[in-house]
Short mmCIF file of C-alpha atoms in Angstrom, two decimals:
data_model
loop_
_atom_site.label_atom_id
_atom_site.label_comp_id
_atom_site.label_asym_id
_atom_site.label_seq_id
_atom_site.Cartn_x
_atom_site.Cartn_y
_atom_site.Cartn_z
CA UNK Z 1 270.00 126.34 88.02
CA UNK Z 2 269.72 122.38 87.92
CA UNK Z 3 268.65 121.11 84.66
CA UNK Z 4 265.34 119.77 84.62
CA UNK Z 5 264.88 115.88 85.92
CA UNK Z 6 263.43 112.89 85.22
CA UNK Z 7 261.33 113.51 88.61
CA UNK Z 8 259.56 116.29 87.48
CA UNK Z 9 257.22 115.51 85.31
CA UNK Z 10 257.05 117.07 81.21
CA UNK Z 11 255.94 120.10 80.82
CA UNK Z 12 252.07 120.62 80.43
CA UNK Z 13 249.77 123.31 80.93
CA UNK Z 14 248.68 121.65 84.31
CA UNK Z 15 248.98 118.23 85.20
CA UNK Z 16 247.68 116.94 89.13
CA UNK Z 17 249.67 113.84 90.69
CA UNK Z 18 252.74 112.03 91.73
CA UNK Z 19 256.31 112.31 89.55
CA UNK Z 20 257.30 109.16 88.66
CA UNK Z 21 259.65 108.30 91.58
CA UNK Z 22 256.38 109.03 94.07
CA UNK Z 23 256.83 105.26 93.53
CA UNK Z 24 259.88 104.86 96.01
CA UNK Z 25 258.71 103.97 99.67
CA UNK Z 26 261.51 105.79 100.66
CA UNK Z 27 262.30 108.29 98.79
CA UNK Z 28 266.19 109.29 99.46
CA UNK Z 29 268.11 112.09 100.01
CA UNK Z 30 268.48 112.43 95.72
CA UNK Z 31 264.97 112.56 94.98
CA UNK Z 32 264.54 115.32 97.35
CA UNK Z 33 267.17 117.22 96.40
CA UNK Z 34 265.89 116.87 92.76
CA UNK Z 35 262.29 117.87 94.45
CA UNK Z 36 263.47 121.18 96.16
CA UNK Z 37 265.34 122.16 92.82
CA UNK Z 38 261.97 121.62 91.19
CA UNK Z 39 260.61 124.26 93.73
CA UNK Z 40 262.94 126.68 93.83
CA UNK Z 41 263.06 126.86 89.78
CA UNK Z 42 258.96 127.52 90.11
CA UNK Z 43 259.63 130.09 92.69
CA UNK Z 44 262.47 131.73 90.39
CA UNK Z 45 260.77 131.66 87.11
CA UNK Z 46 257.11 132.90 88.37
CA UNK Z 47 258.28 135.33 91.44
CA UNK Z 48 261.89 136.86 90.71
CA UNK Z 49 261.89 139.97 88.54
CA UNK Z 50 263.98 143.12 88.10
CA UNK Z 51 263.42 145.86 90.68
CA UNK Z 52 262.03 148.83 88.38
CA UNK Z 53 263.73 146.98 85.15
CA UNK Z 54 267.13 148.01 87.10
CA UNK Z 55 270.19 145.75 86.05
CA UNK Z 56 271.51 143.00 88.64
CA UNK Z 57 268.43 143.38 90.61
CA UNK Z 58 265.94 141.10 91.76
CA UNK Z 59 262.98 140.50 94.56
CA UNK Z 60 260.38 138.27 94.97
CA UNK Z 61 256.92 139.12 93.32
CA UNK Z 62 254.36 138.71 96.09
CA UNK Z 63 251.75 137.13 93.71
CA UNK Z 64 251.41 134.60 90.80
CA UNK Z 65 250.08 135.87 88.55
CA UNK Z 66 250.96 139.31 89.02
CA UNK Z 67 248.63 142.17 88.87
CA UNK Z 68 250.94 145.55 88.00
CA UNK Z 69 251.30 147.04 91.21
CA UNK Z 70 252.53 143.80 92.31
CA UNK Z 71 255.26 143.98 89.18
CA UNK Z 72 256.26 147.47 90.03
CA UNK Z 73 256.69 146.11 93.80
CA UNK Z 74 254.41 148.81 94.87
CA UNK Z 75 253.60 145.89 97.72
CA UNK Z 76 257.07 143.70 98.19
CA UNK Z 77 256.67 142.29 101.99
CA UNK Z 78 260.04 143.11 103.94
CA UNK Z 79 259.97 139.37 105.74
CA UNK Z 80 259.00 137.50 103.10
CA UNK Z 81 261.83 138.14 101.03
CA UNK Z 82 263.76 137.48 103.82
CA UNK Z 83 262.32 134.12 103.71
CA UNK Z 84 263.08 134.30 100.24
CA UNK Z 85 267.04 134.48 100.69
CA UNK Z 86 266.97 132.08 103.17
CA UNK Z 87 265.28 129.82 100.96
CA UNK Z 88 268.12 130.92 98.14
CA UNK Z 89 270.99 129.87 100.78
CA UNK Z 90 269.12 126.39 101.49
CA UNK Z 91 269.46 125.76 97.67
CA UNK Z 92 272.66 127.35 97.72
CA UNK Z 93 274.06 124.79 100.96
CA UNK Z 94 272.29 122.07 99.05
CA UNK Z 95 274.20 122.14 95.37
CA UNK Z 96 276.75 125.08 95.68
CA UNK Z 97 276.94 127.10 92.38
CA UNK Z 98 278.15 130.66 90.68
CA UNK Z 99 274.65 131.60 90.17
CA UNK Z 100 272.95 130.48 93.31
CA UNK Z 101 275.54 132.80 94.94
CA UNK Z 102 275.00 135.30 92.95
CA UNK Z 103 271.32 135.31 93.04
CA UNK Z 104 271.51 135.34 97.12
CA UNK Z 105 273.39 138.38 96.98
CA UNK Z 106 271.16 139.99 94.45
CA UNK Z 107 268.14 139.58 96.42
CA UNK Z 108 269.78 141.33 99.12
CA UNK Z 109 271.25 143.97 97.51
CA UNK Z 110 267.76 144.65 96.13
CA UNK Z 111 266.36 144.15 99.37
CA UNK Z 112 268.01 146.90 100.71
CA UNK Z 113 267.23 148.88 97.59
CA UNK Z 114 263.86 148.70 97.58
CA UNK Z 115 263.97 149.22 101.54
CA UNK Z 116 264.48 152.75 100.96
CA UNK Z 117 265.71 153.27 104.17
CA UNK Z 118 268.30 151.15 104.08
CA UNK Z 119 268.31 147.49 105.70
CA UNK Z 120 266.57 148.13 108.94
CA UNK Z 121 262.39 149.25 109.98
CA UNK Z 122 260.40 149.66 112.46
CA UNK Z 123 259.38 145.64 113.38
CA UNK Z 124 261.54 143.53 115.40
CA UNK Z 125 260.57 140.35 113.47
CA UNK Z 126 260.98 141.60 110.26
CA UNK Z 127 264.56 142.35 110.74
CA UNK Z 128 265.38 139.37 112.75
CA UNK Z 129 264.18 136.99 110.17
CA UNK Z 130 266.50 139.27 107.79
CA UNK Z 131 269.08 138.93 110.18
CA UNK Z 132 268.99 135.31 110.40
CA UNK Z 133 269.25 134.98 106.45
CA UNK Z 134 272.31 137.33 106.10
CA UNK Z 135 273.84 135.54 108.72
CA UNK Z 136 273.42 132.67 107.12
CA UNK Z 137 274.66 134.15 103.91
CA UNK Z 138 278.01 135.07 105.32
CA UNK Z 139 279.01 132.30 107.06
CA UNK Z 140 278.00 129.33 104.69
CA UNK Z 141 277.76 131.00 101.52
CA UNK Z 142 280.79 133.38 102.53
CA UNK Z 143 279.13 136.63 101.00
CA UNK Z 144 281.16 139.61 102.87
CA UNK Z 145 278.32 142.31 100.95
CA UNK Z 146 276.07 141.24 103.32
CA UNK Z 147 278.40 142.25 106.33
CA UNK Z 148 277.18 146.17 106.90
CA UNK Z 149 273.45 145.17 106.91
CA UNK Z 150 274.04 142.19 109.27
CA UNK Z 151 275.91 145.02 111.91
CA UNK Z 152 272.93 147.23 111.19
CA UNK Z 153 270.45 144.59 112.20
CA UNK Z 154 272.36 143.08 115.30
CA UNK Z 155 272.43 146.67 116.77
CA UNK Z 156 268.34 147.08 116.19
CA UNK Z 157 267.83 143.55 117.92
CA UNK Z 158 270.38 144.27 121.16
CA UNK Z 159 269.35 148.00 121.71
CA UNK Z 160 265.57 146.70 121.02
CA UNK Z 161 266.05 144.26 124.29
CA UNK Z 162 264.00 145.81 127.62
CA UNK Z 163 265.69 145.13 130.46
CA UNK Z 164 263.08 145.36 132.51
CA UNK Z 165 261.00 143.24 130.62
CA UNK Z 166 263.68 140.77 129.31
CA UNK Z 167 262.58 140.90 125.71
CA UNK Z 168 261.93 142.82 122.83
CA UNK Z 169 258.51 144.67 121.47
CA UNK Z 170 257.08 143.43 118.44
CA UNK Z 171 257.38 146.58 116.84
CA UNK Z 172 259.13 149.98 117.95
CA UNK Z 173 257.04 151.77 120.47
CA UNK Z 174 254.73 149.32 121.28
CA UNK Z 175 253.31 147.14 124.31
CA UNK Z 176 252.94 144.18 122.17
CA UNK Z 177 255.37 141.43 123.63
CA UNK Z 178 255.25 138.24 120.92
CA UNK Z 179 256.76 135.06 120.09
CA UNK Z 180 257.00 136.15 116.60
CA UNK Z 181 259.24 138.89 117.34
CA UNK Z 182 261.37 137.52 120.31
CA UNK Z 183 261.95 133.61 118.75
CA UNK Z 184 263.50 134.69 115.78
CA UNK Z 185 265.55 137.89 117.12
CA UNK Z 186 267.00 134.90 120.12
CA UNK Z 187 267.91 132.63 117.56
CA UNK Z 188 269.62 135.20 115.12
CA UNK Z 189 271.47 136.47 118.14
CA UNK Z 190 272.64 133.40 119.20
CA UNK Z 191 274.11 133.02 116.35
CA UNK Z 192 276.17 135.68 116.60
CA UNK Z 193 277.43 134.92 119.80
CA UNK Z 194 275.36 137.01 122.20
CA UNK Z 195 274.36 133.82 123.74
CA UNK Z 196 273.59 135.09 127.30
CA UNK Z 197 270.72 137.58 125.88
CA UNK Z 198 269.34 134.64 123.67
CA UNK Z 199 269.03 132.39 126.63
CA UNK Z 200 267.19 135.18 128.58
CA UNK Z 201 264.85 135.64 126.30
CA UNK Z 202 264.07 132.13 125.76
CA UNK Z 203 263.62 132.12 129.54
CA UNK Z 204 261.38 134.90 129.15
CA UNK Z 205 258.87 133.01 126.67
CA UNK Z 206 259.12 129.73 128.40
CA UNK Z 207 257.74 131.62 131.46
CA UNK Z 208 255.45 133.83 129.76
CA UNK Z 209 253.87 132.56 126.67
CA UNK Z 210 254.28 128.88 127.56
CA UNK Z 211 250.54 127.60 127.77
CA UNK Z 212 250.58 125.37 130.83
CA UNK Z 213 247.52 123.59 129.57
CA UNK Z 214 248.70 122.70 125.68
CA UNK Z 215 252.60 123.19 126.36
CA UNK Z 216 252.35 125.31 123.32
CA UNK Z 217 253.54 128.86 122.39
CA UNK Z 218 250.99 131.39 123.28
CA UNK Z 219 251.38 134.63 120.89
CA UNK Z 220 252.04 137.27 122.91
CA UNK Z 221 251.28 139.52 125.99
CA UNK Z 222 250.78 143.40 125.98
CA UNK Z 223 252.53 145.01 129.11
CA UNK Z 224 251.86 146.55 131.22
CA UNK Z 225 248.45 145.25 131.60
CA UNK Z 226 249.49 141.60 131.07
CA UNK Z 227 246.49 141.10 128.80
CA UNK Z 228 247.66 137.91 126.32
CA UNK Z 229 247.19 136.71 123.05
CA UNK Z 230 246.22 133.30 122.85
CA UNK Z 231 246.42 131.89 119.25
CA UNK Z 232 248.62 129.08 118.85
CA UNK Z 233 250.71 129.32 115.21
CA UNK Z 234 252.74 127.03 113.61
CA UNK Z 235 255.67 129.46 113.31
CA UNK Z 236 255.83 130.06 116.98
CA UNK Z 237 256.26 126.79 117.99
CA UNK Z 238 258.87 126.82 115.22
CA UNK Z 239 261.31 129.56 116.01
CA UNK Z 240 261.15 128.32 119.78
CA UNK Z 241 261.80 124.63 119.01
CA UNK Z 242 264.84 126.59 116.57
CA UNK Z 243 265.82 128.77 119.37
CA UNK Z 244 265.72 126.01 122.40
CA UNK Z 245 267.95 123.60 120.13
CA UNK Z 246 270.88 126.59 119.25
CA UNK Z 247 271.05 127.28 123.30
CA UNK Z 248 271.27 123.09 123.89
CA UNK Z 249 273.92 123.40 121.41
CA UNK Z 250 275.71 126.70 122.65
CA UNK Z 251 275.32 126.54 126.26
CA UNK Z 252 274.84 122.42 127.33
CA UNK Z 253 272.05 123.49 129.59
CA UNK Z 254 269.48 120.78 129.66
CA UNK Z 255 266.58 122.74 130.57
CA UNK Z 256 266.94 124.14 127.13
CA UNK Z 257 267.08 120.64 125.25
CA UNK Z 258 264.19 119.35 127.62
CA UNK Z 259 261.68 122.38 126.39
CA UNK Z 260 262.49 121.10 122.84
CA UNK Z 261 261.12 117.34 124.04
CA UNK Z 262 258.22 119.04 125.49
CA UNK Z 263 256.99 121.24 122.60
CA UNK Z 264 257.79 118.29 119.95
CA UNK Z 265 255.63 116.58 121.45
CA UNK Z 266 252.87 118.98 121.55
CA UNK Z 267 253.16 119.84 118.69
CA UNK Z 268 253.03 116.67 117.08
CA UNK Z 269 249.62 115.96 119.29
CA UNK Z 270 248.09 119.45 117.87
CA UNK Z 271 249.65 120.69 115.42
CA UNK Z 272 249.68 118.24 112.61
CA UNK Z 273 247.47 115.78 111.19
CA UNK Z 274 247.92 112.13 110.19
CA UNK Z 275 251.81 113.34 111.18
CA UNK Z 276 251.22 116.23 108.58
CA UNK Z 277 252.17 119.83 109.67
CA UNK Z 278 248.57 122.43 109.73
CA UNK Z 279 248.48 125.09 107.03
CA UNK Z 280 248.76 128.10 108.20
CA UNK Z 281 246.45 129.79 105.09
CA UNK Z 282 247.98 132.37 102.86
CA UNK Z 283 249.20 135.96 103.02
CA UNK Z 284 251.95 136.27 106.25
CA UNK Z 285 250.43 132.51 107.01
CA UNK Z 286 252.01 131.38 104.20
CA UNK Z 287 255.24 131.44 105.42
CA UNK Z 288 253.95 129.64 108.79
CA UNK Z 289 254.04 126.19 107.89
CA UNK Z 290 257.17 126.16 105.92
CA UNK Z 291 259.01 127.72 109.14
CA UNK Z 292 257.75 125.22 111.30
CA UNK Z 293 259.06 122.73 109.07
CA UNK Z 294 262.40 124.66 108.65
CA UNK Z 295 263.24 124.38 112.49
CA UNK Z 296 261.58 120.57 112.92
CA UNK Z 297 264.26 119.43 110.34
CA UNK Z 298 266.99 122.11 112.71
CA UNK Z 299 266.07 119.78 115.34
CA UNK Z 300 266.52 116.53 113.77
CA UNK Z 301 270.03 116.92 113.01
CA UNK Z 302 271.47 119.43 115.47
CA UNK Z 303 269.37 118.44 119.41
CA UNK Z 304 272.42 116.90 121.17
CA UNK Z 305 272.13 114.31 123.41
CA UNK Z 306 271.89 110.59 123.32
CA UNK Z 307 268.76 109.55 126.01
CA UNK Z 308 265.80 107.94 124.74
CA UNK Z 309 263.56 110.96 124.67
CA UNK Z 310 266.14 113.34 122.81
CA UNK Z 311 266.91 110.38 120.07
CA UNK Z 312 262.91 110.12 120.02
CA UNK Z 313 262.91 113.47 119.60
CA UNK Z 314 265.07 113.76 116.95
CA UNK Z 315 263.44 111.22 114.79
CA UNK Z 316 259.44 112.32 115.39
CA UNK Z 317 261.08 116.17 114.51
CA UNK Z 318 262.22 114.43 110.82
CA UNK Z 319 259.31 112.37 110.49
CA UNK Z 320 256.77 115.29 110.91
CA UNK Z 321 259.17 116.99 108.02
CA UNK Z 322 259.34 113.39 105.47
CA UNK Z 323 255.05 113.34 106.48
CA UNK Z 324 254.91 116.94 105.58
CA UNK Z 325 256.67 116.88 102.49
CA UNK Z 326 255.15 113.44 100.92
CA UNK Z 327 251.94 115.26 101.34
CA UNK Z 328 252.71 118.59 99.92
CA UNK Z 329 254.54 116.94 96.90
CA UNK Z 330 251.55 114.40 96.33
CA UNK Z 331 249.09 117.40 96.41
CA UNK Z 332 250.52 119.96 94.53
CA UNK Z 333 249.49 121.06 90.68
CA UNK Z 334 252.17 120.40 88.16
CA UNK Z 335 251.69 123.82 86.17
CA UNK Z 336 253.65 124.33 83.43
CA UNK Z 337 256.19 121.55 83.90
CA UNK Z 338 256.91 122.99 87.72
CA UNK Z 339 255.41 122.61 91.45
CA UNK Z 340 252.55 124.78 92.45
CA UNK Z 341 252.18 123.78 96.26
CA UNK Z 342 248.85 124.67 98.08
CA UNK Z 343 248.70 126.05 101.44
CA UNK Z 344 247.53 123.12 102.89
CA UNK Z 345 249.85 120.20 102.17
CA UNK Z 346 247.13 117.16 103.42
CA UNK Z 347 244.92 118.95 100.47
CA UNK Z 348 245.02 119.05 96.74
CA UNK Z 349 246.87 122.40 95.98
CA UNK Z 350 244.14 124.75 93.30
CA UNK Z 351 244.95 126.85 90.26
CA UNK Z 352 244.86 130.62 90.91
CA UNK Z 353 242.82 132.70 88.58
CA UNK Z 354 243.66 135.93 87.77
CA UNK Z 355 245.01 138.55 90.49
CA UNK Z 356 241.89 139.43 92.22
CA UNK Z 357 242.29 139.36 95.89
CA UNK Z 358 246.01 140.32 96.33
CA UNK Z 359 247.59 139.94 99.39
CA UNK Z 360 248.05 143.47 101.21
CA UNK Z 361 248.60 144.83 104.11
CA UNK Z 362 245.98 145.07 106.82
CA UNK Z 363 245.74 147.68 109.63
CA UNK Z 364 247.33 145.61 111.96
CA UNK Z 365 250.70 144.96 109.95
CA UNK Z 366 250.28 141.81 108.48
CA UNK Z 367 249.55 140.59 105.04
CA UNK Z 368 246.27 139.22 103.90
CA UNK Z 369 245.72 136.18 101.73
CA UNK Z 370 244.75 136.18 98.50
CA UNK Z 371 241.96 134.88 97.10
CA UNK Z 372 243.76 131.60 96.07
CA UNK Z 373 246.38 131.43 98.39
CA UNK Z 374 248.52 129.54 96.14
CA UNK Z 375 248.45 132.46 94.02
CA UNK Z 376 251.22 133.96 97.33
CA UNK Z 377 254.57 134.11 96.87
CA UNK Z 378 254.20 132.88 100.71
CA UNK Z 379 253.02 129.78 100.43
CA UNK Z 380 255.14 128.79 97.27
CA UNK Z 381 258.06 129.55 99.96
CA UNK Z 382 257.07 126.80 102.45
CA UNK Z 383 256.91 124.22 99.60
CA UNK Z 384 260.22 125.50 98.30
CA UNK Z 385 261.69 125.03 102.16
CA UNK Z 386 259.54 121.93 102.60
CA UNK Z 387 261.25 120.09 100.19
CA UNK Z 388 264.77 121.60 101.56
CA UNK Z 389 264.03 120.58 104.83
CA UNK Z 390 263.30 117.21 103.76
CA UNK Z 391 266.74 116.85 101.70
CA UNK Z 392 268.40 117.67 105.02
CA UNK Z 393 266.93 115.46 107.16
CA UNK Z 394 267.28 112.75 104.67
CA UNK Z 395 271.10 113.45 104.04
CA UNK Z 396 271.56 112.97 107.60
CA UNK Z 397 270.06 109.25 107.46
CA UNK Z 398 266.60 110.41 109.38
#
C-alpha cells in the first residue's frame, strides 16, 4: 500500500467534508490517484479478511461492520468480488507494486476456494464479470495463475451462446434474456478475440432491448413469449457503452461507435443529475453506479474517431466521471482517517450502525441492501472505482 497523504485528512473517529486539496478547481491526475489509494486502503482494511483464518487467503467481507456469518463468509457474493479484483488490478495499473500483485492473485485464488466448485456457476453474468477481471489480470498485471480459470470461463460464455436466439440466458436453464448477462459476457469475449460473437450479440441488444423511446438499455426479454423487462439501470447502459466502444476499436464498424454517441447522450439526459451519475442503492445496486462510471471513463480514452460528435463524446463520457467523482469525494464520511462513500454520490454519505439488515440473497438471485447501504461492501466498490476512473481520465488530459 501507498503511505498515507497529505489529501486525506488525520485520522478521527469521523470527520464529514472536503480534504484539503478539495481546494484545487481542477484537481489533477495526482490528487486522484492519491484519492483512489485513499479508497482502496478503506476497502482493504474494513472488507479483506482471511478465508476461514486460512494462510495467503483473502475475500471481500460483504458488510462493514461485519456481523459473524458475514466473517465466516457464510454470504460472500460471487460478482462482487469479481468487482473486487477488478478494482485490485485498477490500483494495480495505477501504481504497480509486489503487494498489489500479490493481493490480486490472492483474491482469486480464494475466489475459487471459497467457490467450492471451482471457478465457474450457474449465472452467465457472474462469470463474465469474473472473466473480465482475470482477463484483465493476465494481460496487464501478467498473472499466468489466473490462466485455467480464465479457459474455464471462456468455454461457459461460448457454449452458453443460443444460436437461435443470438445471445446468452441470464442464468443456465432459463428464458430470461438480459443486458446484465449478455453486455458483460460480449465485452469479456471480445477481449479474447472472439470478436464476431461479441458483435452479434451487441447486435442482438441494440435490436432487442434498445428502448426506441429513451435510447436506453431495456433489462431484458423472456423468450419465447417476448414479454420484457423494462427498468432502465445504470450498469446496463454501462457494459453496452463498454461493449460498443471494444467492437469500434476491434472491428472499425461505425455503427458500433455511433450507438456509443447515442446512449452517451441518453444517458447523460436521464441518467445523471447536475452531470452526476444516479445511485443505484445498495446490495447488487451497489456495484451499479461504479460500473457505469468504469465504462464512461473506457469511453473517454479508448472511442476512436476524430468527428465532432465522437470528440464530444469523449469529453461529456469524462466529464460525467470528474462530476461523479467531485461529488462522491465531497459527500463521503471521513471515518477513521479513510473514505466511507454513500450510495448516492450527489448526497452526504451516513454512518452505518451495527449489522442489522445485511445484505442477502433474495429469491430472485440478487442481493438486498442493507439497512445503511454504506454499510455494503458494494457500494464502497463504486467509490473505490470512482476515484480510479477519474485518475484515468485525468491522466489522459480529459
Amino acid at each position: 500500500m501507498n503511505s498515507r497523504s497529505d489529501d486525506v485528512e488525520p485520522r478521527s473517529h469521523l470527520r464529514r467534508g472536503r480534504a484539503r486539496v478539495d481546494s484545487a478547481a481542477d484537481p489533477s491526475a495526482e490528487v486522484w490517484a492519491l484519492r483512489a489509494d485513499a479508497a482502496e486502503s478503506a476497502v482493504v482494511s474494513r472488507h479483506l479478511q482471511r478465508l476461514w483464518l486460512l494462510p495467503r487467503t483473502g475475500l471481500g467481507v460483504v458488510g462493514w461492520p461485519a456481523s459473524l456469518p458475514e466473517r465466516l463468509f457464510f454470504t460472500w457474493n460471487y460478482w462482487w468480488q469479481a468487482h473486487l479484483i477488478d478494482c485490485a488490478i485498477d490500483a494495480a495499473s495505477r501504481a504497480p507494486s509486489r503487494d498489489r500483485t500479490g493481493r490480486i492473485e490472492i483474491i482469486a485464488r480464494t475466489h475459487r476456494l471459497r467457490n467450492l466448485t471451482g471457478w465457474t456457476n450457474n449465472y452467465y453474468d457472474d462469470m463474465a464479470w469474473l472473466a473480465l477481471a482475470l482477463e484483465r489480470a493476465e494481460r496487464t498485471q501478467g498473472l499466468t495463475d489466473v490462466r485455467g480459470g480464465l479457459i474455464a470461463l471462456e468455454q461457459q460464455l461460448m457454449s452458453g451462446w443460443q444460436p437461435e436466439i443470438g445471445a446468452v440466458p441470464w442464468r443456465k436453464d432459463d428464458d430470461y434474456f438480459n443486458a446484465p448477462a449478455n453486455g458483460p459476457t460480449a465485452v469479456a469475449l471480445a477481449r479474447l478475440g472472439h470478436v464476431d460473437r461479441a458483435a452479434g450479440i451487441a447486435d442482438w441488444i441494440d435490436a432487442t432491448l434498445r428502448d426506441p423511446e429513451t435510447g436506453l438499455i431495456l433489462d431484458g426479454i423472456h423468450l419465447p413469449s417476448r414479454r420484457i423487462e423494462r427498468p432502465t439501470f445504470t450498469y446496463c447502459q454501462g457494459v453496452v457503452l463498454g461493449l460498443e466502444t471494444e467492437l469500434a476499436v476491434h472491428s472499425g464498424d461505425a455503427r458500433h461507435a455511433d450507438r456509443v454517441v447515442k446512449l452517451l447522450a441518453a444517458v447523460e439526459e436521464q441518467m445523471t443529475v447536475g452531470g452526476v451519475i444516479a445511485g443505484g442503492g445498495g446490495g447488487d445496486g451497489g456495484l451499479f453506479n461504479g460500473i457505469l462510471a468504469r465504462y464512461l471513463a473506457l469511453v473517454a480514452v479508448m472511442l476512436p474517431g476524430e468527428e465532432t460528435a465522437r470528440q464530444r463524446t469523449r469529453t461529456r463520457a469524462a466529464s460525467l466521471v470528474t462530476a461523479s467523482a467531485r461529488a462522491a469525494w465531497h459527500h463521503r464520511l471521513q471515518v477513521e482517517g479513510e473514505p466511507l462513500f454513500g450510495p448516492d454520490w450527489s448526497q452526504p454519505a451516513r454512518l452505518p450502525s451495527g449489522t442489522a439488515g445485511a445484505g442477502r440473497p433474495t429469491g430472485g438471485g440478487s442481493v438486498s441492501a442493507s439497512r445503511t447501504p454504506e454499510r455494503d461492501l458494494s457500494v464502497q466498490l463504486s467509490g473505490w472505482m470512482l476515484m480510479e476512473a477519474a485518475q484515468v481520465v485525468a491522466a489522459a488530459g480529459l
